Coordinates of C-alpha atoms in Angstrom, one line a residue:
X1 CA 0.0 -0.1 0.2
X2 CA 3.1 2.4 0.9
X3 CA 4.0 1.9 -2.6
X4 CA 1.3 2.3 -4.4
X5 CA 0.8 6.1 -2.6
X6 CA 5.1 6.9 -3.1
X7 CA 4.4 6.4 -6.7
X8 CA 0.9 8.6 -6.9
X9 CA 2.4 11.4 -4.9
X10 CA 6.0 11.2 -6.8
X11 CA 3.3 10.7 -10.1
X12 CA 1.7 14.4 -9.1
X13 CA 5.2 15.5 -7.8
X14 CA 7.0 15.3 -10.2
X15 CA 5.0 17.7 -12.7
X16 CA 4.6 20.2 -10.0
X17 CA 8.3 20.6 -9.7
X18 CA 8.6 21.1 -13.1
X19 CA 6.0 23.7 -13.8
X20 CA 6.9 25.7 -10.9
X21 CA 10.4 25.6 -11.8
X22 CA 9.0 26.8 -15.8
X23 CA 6.3 28.8 -14.2
X24 CA 9.3 31.1 -12.4
X25 CA 11.8 31.1 -15.1
X26 CA 9.1 32.8 -17.5
X27 CA 7.8 35.0 -14.7
X28 CA 11.7 35.9 -13.5
X29 CA 12.5 36.3 -17.7
X30 CA 9.2 38.4 -18.3
X31 CA 10.1 40.9 -15.2
X32 CA 13.7 41.4 -15.8
X33 CA 12.6 42.2 -19.6
X34 CA 10.3 44.9 -18.0
X35 CA 12.6 46.6 -15.4
X36 CA 15.4 46.7 -18.6
X37 CA 13.4 48.1 -20.7
X38 CA 12.4 50.7 -17.8
X39 CA 15.9 51.7 -17.6
X40 CA 16.2 49.9 -14.0
X41 CA 19.6 49.3 -14.5
X42 CA 20.6 52.3 -15.2
X43 CA 19.0 53.9 -11.8
X44 CA 19.7 51.9 -9.7
X45 CA 22.2 49.4 -11.2
X46 CA 22.6 45.3 -11.7
X47 CA 22.4 44.3 -8.5
X48 CA 19.2 46.3 -7.2
X49 CA 17.6 44.6 -10.5
X50 CA 18.3 41.6 -9.6
X51 CA 17.1 42.4 -6.2
X52 CA 13.9 43.3 -8.0
X53 CA 13.6 40.6 -9.9
X54 CA 13.9 38.1 -6.9
X55 CA 11.3 40.0 -5.0
X56 CA 8.8 40.0 -7.8
X57 CA 9.0 36.3 -7.8
X58 CA 9.2 36.2 -4.1
X59 CA 6.0 37.7 -4.2
X60 CA 4.4 36.0 -7.1
X61 CA 4.4 32.7 -5.3
X62 CA 1.3 32.7 -3.7
X63 CA -0.7 32.6 -6.4
X64 CA 2.1 30.7 -9.0
X65 CA 2.3 27.4 -6.3
X66 CA -0.9 26.8 -6.6
X67 CA -1.5 27.3 -10.4
X68 CA 1.8 25.2 -10.3
X69 CA -0.5 22.3 -8.1
X70 CA -3.8 22.7 -10.1
X71 CA -1.6 21.5 -13.7
X72 CA 0.8 19.3 -11.9
X73 CA -3.0 17.1 -10.3
X74 CA -4.1 17.5 -13.6
X75 CA -1.2 16.0 -15.9
X76 CA -0.3 13.9 -12.9
X77 CA -4.0 11.9 -12.8
X78 CA -4.5 12.5 -16.1
X79 CA -1.8 10.2 -17.2
X80 CA -2.7 7.6 -14.9
X81 CA -5.7 7.4 -15.9
X82 CA -4.8 7.6 -20.0
X83 CA -2.7 4.3 -18.9
X84 CA -5.4 2.8 -17.7
X85 CA -3.3 2.5 -14.2
X86 CA -6.1 4.1 -12.3
X87 CA -8.3 1.7 -13.0
X88 CA -5.6 -0.7 -12.3
X89 CA -5.3 0.6 -9.5
X90 CA -9.1 0.4 -8.6
X91 CA -8.7 -3.8 -9.0
X92 CA -5.5 -3.7 -6.8
X93 CA -8.3 -2.8 -3.8
X94 CA -7.3 0.9 -4.0
X95 CA -10.6 3.1 -4.6
X96 CA -11.6 7.0 -5.5
X97 CA -11.5 7.5 -2.6
X98 CA -7.5 6.6 -1.2
X99 CA -6.4 8.4 -4.8
X100 CA -8.3 11.6 -3.8
X101 CA -6.6 10.9 0.2
X102 CA -3.2 10.5 -1.3
X103 CA -3.4 14.4 -3.2
X104 CA -4.9 15.9 -0.2
X105 CA -1.8 14.7 1.6
X106 CA 0.7 16.0 -0.4
X107 CA -1.1 19.1 -1.0
X108 CA -1.6 20.1 2.8
X109 CA 2.1 20.6 3.0
X110 CA 2.2 23.3 -0.3
X111 CA -1.3 24.8 1.0
X112 CA 1.2 25.5 4.2
X113 CA 4.1 26.9 2.6
X114 CA 2.2 28.9 0.3
X115 CA -0.5 30.2 3.4
X116 CA 2.9 31.5 5.1
X117 CA 4.9 32.8 1.7
X118 CA 1.4 34.7 1.5
X119 CA 1.4 35.7 5.7
X120 CA 4.7 36.7 6.3
X121 CA 7.0 36.6 2.9
X122 CA 5.4 38.6 1.0
X123 CA 4.8 41.3 3.1
X124 CA 8.6 41.5 3.6
X125 CA 8.6 41.0 -0.3
X126 CA 6.9 44.4 -0.7
X127 CA 8.5 46.3 2.1
X128 CA 11.8 45.9 0.3
X129 CA 10.3 46.2 -3.1
X130 CA 9.2 49.1 -2.1
X131 CA 11.8 51.2 -0.9
X132 CA 13.4 49.9 -4.3
X133 CA 10.4 51.4 -6.4
X134 CA 11.1 54.7 -4.2
X135 CA 14.7 55.4 -5.3
X136 CA 13.9 54.4 -8.9
X137 CA 11.2 57.5 -9.2
X138 CA 13.1 59.0 -7.2
X139 CA 14.5 62.7 -8.9
X140 CA 17.3 63.0 -6.9
X141 CA 18.7 59.6 -6.9
X142 CA 22.6 59.6 -7.1
X143 CA 23.0 56.9 -10.0
X144 CA 21.1 58.8 -12.6
X145 CA 23.9 61.7 -12.0
X146 CA 27.0 61.7 -13.8
X147 CA 30.2 64.3 -13.1
X148 CA 29.4 68.0 -15.1
X149 CA 26.2 67.3 -16.4
X150 CA 22.9 69.3 -16.0
X151 CA 19.8 67.0 -15.4
X152 CA 15.8 68.1 -16.0
X153 CA 12.6 67.1 -15.0
X154 CA 10.0 68.4 -17.0
X155 CA 7.3 66.9 -15.0
X156 CA 8.6 68.6 -11.4
X157 CA 10.6 71.5 -13.1
X158 CA 14.3 70.3 -11.5
X159 CA 17.6 71.1 -12.4
X160 CA 20.1 69.8 -11.5
X161 CA 24.2 69.6 -11.6
X162 CA 26.6 67.2 -9.9
X163 CA 30.4 68.8 -10.4
X164 CA 32.0 65.7 -9.0
X165 CA 31.0 62.2 -8.3
X166 CA 32.8 59.2 -5.6
X167 CA 30.5 56.7 -7.1
X168 CA 31.8 54.0 -4.8
X169 CA 31.0 55.5 -1.5
X170 CA 27.3 57.5 -3.6
X171 CA 29.0 61.0 -2.8
X172 CA 28.9 64.0 -5.2
X173 CA 30.2 67.7 -4.2
X174 CA 29.5 70.9 -5.8
X175 CA 25.4 70.5 -6.0
X176 CA 23.4 72.9 -7.7
X177 CA 19.6 71.9 -7.3
X178 CA 16.8 74.0 -8.8
X179 CA 13.3 73.4 -8.8
X180 CA 9.9 75.4 -9.4
X181 CA 6.6 75.3 -7.8
X182 CA 3.4 76.7 -8.4
X183 CA 4.5 79.8 -5.3
X184 CA 8.1 79.9 -5.6
X185 CA 11.6 78.8 -6.9
X186 CA 14.3 77.0 -4.5
X187 CA 17.7 76.8 -5.6
X188 CA 20.2 74.9 -3.3
X189 CA 24.5 75.2 -3.3
X190 CA 25.9 72.3 -1.1
X191 CA 29.8 71.4 -0.7
X192 CA 28.6 68.0 -1.1
X193 CA 25.9 64.9 -0.9
X194 CA 25.7 61.9 0.6
X195 CA 22.6 58.8 -0.9
X196 CA 21.7 57.4 2.2
X197 CA 20.4 53.7 1.8
X198 CA 16.9 53.6 3.9
X199 CA 15.4 50.8 6.2
X200 CA 12.3 49.8 5.2
X201 CA 10.6 52.2 7.9
X202 CA 12.7 55.1 6.8
X203 CA 12.3 57.3 3.6
X204 CA 15.2 57.8 0.8
X205 CA 16.7 61.2 1.4
X206 CA 20.5 62.5 0.3
X207 CA 22.0 64.6 2.7
X208 CA 23.2 68.2 1.6
X209 CA 26.3 70.2 3.8
X210 CA 27.4 73.2 3.9
X211 CA 25.4 75.1 1.9
X212 CA 22.6 77.2 0.8
X213 CA 19.0 76.9 0.1
X214 CA 17.2 80.3 -1.7
X215 CA 13.8 80.3 -1.5
X216 CA 12.5 82.7 -3.8
X217 CA 9.1 83.7 -4.2
X218 CA 6.9 84.6 -6.4
X219 CA 5.5 87.6 -4.8
X220 CA 7.3 90.5 -3.9
X221 CA 9.7 90.8 -0.2
X222 CA 9.1 87.2 0.4
X223 CA 12.5 85.6 -0.3
X224 CA 14.1 83.7 2.1
X225 CA 18.1 82.8 2.3
X226 CA 19.1 79.6 4.9
X227 CA 22.7 78.6 5.1
X228 CA 23.3 75.1 6.8
X229 CA 25.7 73.0 7.9
X230 CA 23.2 69.5 6.9
X231 CA 20.2 69.2 5.1
X232 CA 18.4 66.5 5.1
X233 CA 16.3 66.2 1.8
X234 CA 13.7 63.5 1.1
X235 CA 13.4 62.6 -2.3
X236 CA 10.6 59.9 -2.3
X237 CA 7.6 60.8 -4.2
X238 CA 3.7 60.9 -2.9
X239 CA 3.3 57.8 -4.2
X240 CA 5.8 56.6 -2.1
X241 CA 4.9 57.9 0.7
X242 CA 1.3 56.5 0.7
X243 CA 1.1 53.5 2.8
X244 CA 1.2 50.0 1.6
X245 CA -1.4 47.5 2.7
X246 CA 0.4 44.7 1.1
X247 CA 3.4 45.3 3.1
X248 CA 1.6 45.9 6.1
X249 CA 2.7 42.7 9.1
X250 CA 0.0 40.1 9.3
X251 CA -0.5 40.5 12.9
X252 CA -1.0 44.4 12.5
X253 CA -3.7 43.7 10.1
X254 CA -5.6 41.5 12.2
X255 CA -6.0 44.6 14.8
X256 CA -7.3 46.7 11.8
X257 CA -11.4 47.5 10.8
X258 CA -10.2 49.2 7.7
X259 CA -12.1 46.9 5.0
X260 CA -9.2 47.4 2.5
X261 CA -6.8 46.6 5.6
X262 CA -9.1 43.2 6.3
X263 CA -9.3 42.3 2.7
X264 CA -5.6 42.1 2.6
X265 CA -5.7 40.2 6.1
X266 CA -8.3 37.7 4.4
X267 CA -6.4 37.0 1.4
X268 CA -3.8 36.3 2.6
X269 CA -5.3 33.6 5.1
X270 CA -7.4 32.1 1.9
X271 CA -4.4 31.6 0.3
X272 CA -4.4 28.2 2.0
X273 CA -7.4 27.1 1.6
X274 CA -7.8 28.3 -2.1
X275 CA -4.3 25.7 -2.4
X276 CA -6.9 23.1 -1.6
X277 CA -10.3 24.1 -3.3
X278 CA -8.1 24.4 -6.3
X279 CA -6.1 20.5 -5.8
X280 CA -9.9 18.8 -5.8
X281 CA -11.5 20.6 -8.8
X282 CA -7.9 19.3 -10.4
X283 CA -9.0 15.8 -9.1
X284 CA -12.6 16.8 -10.5
X285 CA -11.8 16.7 -14.3
X286 CA -10.3 12.9 -14.3
X287 CA -12.5 10.6 -15.1
X288 CA -12.4 6.6 -14.2
X289 CA -13.0 5.6 -17.5
X290 CA -10.4 7.0 -19.7
X291 CA -11.5 9.0 -23.5
X292 CA -8.7 10.6 -25.5
X293 CA -10.7 12.7 -27.4
X294 CA -11.3 14.9 -24.2
X295 CA -8.6 15.5 -23.3
X296 CA -7.7 18.3 -24.9
X297 CA -11.2 19.4 -24.3
X298 CA -10.5 19.1 -20.1
X299 CA -7.2 21.0 -20.4
X300 CA -9.0 23.9 -22.2
X301 CA -11.9 23.5 -19.6
X302 CA -9.2 23.3 -16.7
X303 CA -7.9 26.6 -17.9
X304 CA -11.1 28.3 -18.0
X305 CA -11.8 27.6 -14.7
X306 CA -9.0 28.5 -12.9
X307 CA -9.1 31.8 -15.4
X308 CA -12.7 32.2 -13.3
X309 CA -11.6 31.3 -10.1
X310 CA -8.3 33.9 -11.0
X311 CA -10.9 36.8 -11.7
X312 CA -13.5 35.6 -9.0
X313 CA -10.7 36.2 -6.6
X314 CA -9.7 39.1 -7.1
X315 CA -13.3 40.5 -7.6
X316 CA -14.6 39.3 -4.1
X317 CA -11.4 41.3 -2.9
X318 CA -12.2 44.1 -4.5
X319 CA -15.6 44.2 -3.2
X320 CA -14.5 43.8 0.2
X321 CA -11.7 47.0 0.0
X322 CA -15.4 48.9 -2.0
X323 CA -17.6 47.8 1.2
X324 CA -19.8 45.9 -1.3
X325 CA -19.5 42.9 0.9
X326 CA -19.4 43.3 4.1
X327 CA -16.2 42.6 6.6
X328 CA -18.1 39.2 8.1
X329 CA -18.5 37.5 4.9
X330 CA -15.8 39.3 3.4
X331 CA -14.3 36.7 0.6
X332 CA -15.1 33.5 2.4
X333 CA -18.7 33.7 0.1
X334 CA -16.1 32.5 -3.3
X335 CA -14.5 29.4 -1.2
X336 CA -18.1 28.1 0.2
X337 CA -19.5 28.1 -2.8
X338 CA -16.1 26.5 -4.5
X339 CA -16.9 24.1 -1.5
X340 CA -20.7 23.5 -2.4
X341 CA -20.4 23.2 -5.7
X342 CA -17.6 20.1 -5.3
X343 CA -19.6 18.8 -3.2
X344 CA -22.2 18.2 -5.0
X345 CA -20.2 17.3 -7.7
X346 CA -19.0 14.5 -5.4
X347 CA -22.5 13.0 -4.8
X348 CA -23.8 13.1 -8.6
X349 CA -23.2 9.6 -9.6
X350 CA -20.2 8.7 -12.6
X351 CA -17.1 6.9 -13.3
X352 CA -15.2 9.9 -11.9
X353 CA -12.2 9.7 -8.6
X354 CA -13.8 12.8 -6.5
X355 CA -17.5 10.5 -5.5
X356 CA -18.6 10.1 -2.4
X357 CA -21.2 7.0 -3.7

């Protein structure tokens, strides 16, 4: 009996590993191409590019793992069914319920991993990702500048000039900075500037030393001049200042009553449930009386079902955020509906693995 269990587990594990590696490779390649097209390497450097790709991939794993498991179960059990091995297992005294149990024993650890990724790894990855995004978006990022050149931005009305630059220490010397707003123009001369590497709790900033700040008002007699020994200039955009609920620790979300944060919390803790239900849906596509001409249609139907689920899961989260559904019902109506449909399918007579009969 244990030999058969190990055999079925192996037939599901191998395609799962292959599919997850393919999905991760494709996602990482797509992310790398997008960052290269956005000139991230020029802004933050090659090391930051690799870190961004790693973070994006970690964030995506909570979705890629259930997808890989879903495909692996359909592929693995489909092959066993196609080669009549499931019928041989039936003849050997292995029931459909036993096969489903073996699938669940493989699925539960994967579901736990998916939940841990969603609840702990994903928030950390988002927090690190936001730091790099803020640095990439910041117009005053030292990686953008080369010595002896002027840099301007039509969007913000900013002009920057750096006379000398130390690439190794992220230091600049003899800096000119000009920015024009609707109320005033601001000019800064500084002897030195140092790019500060922020932590997750800090905002990106440049520390300017030994300089002058001129604020020239568009109205008469309101100009100011400040001499400073040290001035901290925050470089993050307005977008980077907004609260990032996706990066909030799970324990913080538990204490919140805000619909947006509760939607994020429910999304995280529902990942294990979603993984198990998707695995059972995958089992439901396997008939114990194989038909070769239906294989292609089965895969197309399975892809359609997953696409419908994925869109509904996003819709369920949005409804909680927008107050369309109260937080008590939350996203759980979708998984309750999936469970009910699986029970109804299992009660229906027929030659299938997922059956109560």
